[in-house]
Coordinates of C-alpha atoms in Angstrom, one line a residue:
M26 CA -14.8 12.1 6.1
E27 CA -15.7 9.2 7.7
N28 CA -14.0 7.0 9.9
D29 CA -13.1 3.6 7.8
P30 CA -14.2 0.7 9.6
E31 CA -11.5 -1.8 9.0
L32 CA -9.4 1.3 10.7
Q33 CA -12.6 1.3 13.6
A34 CA -11.7 -2.7 14.4
K35 CA -7.8 -2.6 14.1
G36 CA -8.7 0.0 16.6
K37 CA -10.6 -1.3 18.6
F38 CA -8.6 -5.7 18.6
L39 CA -4.9 -3.7 18.6
G40 CA -6.0 -1.7 22.6
T41 CA -6.6 -5.5 23.8
I42 CA -4.0 -7.1 21.4
T43 CA -1.6 -4.7 22.1
S44 CA -2.6 -4.7 25.7
D45 CA -2.6 -9.0 26.3
F46 CA 1.1 -8.7 24.3
S47 CA 2.2 -6.8 26.4
R48 CA 2.3 -9.1 29.4
A49 CA 3.1 -11.8 27.2
S50 CA 6.1 -10.7 25.4
D51 CA 9.3 -12.0 27.1
L52 CA 7.1 -15.4 26.6
L53 CA 6.7 -14.7 22.9
R54 CA 10.7 -13.9 22.8
E55 CA 11.9 -16.9 24.6
A56 CA 9.1 -19.5 22.4
S57 CA 11.4 -17.0 19.2
D58 CA 14.0 -18.2 20.0
A59 CA 13.6 -21.2 20.8
I60 CA 11.2 -21.6 17.6
R61 CA 14.7 -20.6 15.1
D62 CA 18.1 -21.4 17.1
H63 CA 16.0 -25.6 17.0
T64 CA 15.5 -24.2 12.7
L65 CA 12.3 -25.8 12.8
S66 CA 11.5 -22.3 11.1
E67 CA 13.0 -18.9 10.9
F68 CA 9.4 -17.7 11.0
P69 CA 7.6 -18.1 13.7
I70 CA 3.8 -16.5 13.6
F71 CA 1.9 -15.9 17.2
V72 CA -1.6 -16.4 16.4
F73 CA -3.8 -14.5 18.8
S74 CA -7.9 -16.2 19.0
R75 CA -9.5 -15.5 21.6
E76 CA -11.5 -19.0 21.3
P77 CA -8.6 -21.7 21.1
V78 CA -7.9 -22.4 17.1
A79 CA -6.3 -25.4 16.2
L80 CA -2.7 -23.9 14.6
G81 CA 0.2 -23.8 15.8
A82 CA 0.6 -24.9 19.9
L83 CA -1.0 -23.5 22.6
L84 CA 1.7 -21.1 23.9
V85 CA -0.1 -18.9 26.4
S86 CA -4.6 -19.9 28.2
G87 CA -5.8 -16.8 28.2
P88 CA -8.0 -17.2 31.0
E89 CA -4.9 -17.7 33.4
R90 CA -2.7 -15.0 32.8
L91 CA -6.0 -12.4 32.9
M92 CA -5.6 -11.4 29.4
Q93 CA -8.5 -12.0 26.6
W94 CA -6.3 -13.0 24.1
H95 CA -4.9 -17.2 23.8
V96 CA -1.6 -17.4 21.6
F97 CA -0.7 -19.9 20.0
A98 CA 3.2 -20.5 18.3
A99 CA 2.8 -21.9 14.8
T100 CA 5.2 -21.0 11.6
L101 CA 4.8 -19.8 8.4
E102 CA 5.6 -23.4 7.0
E103 CA 3.1 -24.7 9.1
F104 CA 0.7 -21.7 7.4
V105 CA 2.0 -22.9 4.3
Q106 CA 0.5 -26.2 4.5
R107 CA -2.2 -25.5 5.9
G108 CA -2.7 -23.0 2.5
L109 CA -3.2 -19.6 4.8
V110 CA -0.4 -18.4 3.0
Q111 CA -0.1 -19.2 -0.8
E112 CA 3.3 -21.6 -1.4
G113 CA 5.5 -20.1 -4.1
E114 CA 4.8 -16.2 -4.6
G115 CA 3.2 -15.8 -1.5
E116 CA 5.0 -17.0 0.9
A117 CA 8.3 -14.6 -1.4
A118 CA 6.1 -11.6 0.1
F119 CA 5.5 -12.8 3.6
R120 CA 9.9 -14.1 3.7
A121 CA 10.5 -10.4 2.5
A122 CA 7.9 -7.6 5.3
Y123 CA 8.6 -9.9 8.6
K124 CA 10.6 -7.8 10.3
D125 CA 13.1 -8.6 12.5
A126 CA 12.3 -11.1 14.6
D127 CA 14.9 -9.9 17.6
E128 CA 12.9 -7.1 17.3
Y129 CA 9.5 -7.7 16.4
A130 CA 6.9 -10.7 17.4
C131 CA 4.7 -11.0 14.5
L132 CA 0.6 -11.7 15.2
F133 CA -1.4 -13.5 13.6
V134 CA -5.4 -12.0 14.7
V135 CA -7.9 -14.0 14.6
D136 CA -11.5 -12.7 15.3
P137 CA -14.9 -13.3 13.9
E138 CA -14.4 -9.8 12.3
F139 CA -10.9 -9.1 12.3
M140 CA -8.2 -11.4 10.4
E141 CA -5.3 -9.8 9.7
F142 CA -0.7 -10.3 10.5
V143 CA 0.4 -7.7 13.1
F144 CA 4.0 -6.8 13.8
L145 CA 4.9 -5.9 17.0
P146 CA 7.7 -4.6 18.4
Y147 CA 9.3 -6.6 22.0
P148 CA 9.2 -3.6 25.1
E149 CA 13.2 -3.1 25.8
D150 CA 15.1 -4.6 28.5

């Protein structure tokens, strides 16, 4: 059985994403809390991209923190507004799949080879 190219792509990205996530997880958790505490959204999304993107607000400049990925803070509402998540059924499906924001970070990974939502657990204190 041959390796699935999609799984190979996921594995390739998950290693660097996980490494950078561990470096920035405290900041992401604080940003998630702030987004939810200020009632901006119950669904924070962190966009991981190797290049700057016009989505969300820059939270971490990768090179400044010796990371491979830039991190932007966004929300489900912004994704719906921009048409990245379909209003109605798509939004309902996203809400149903969204994991507890106190325990998991919702990442949207953006790369020419790979674009997908990933939920990673925050490291235990």
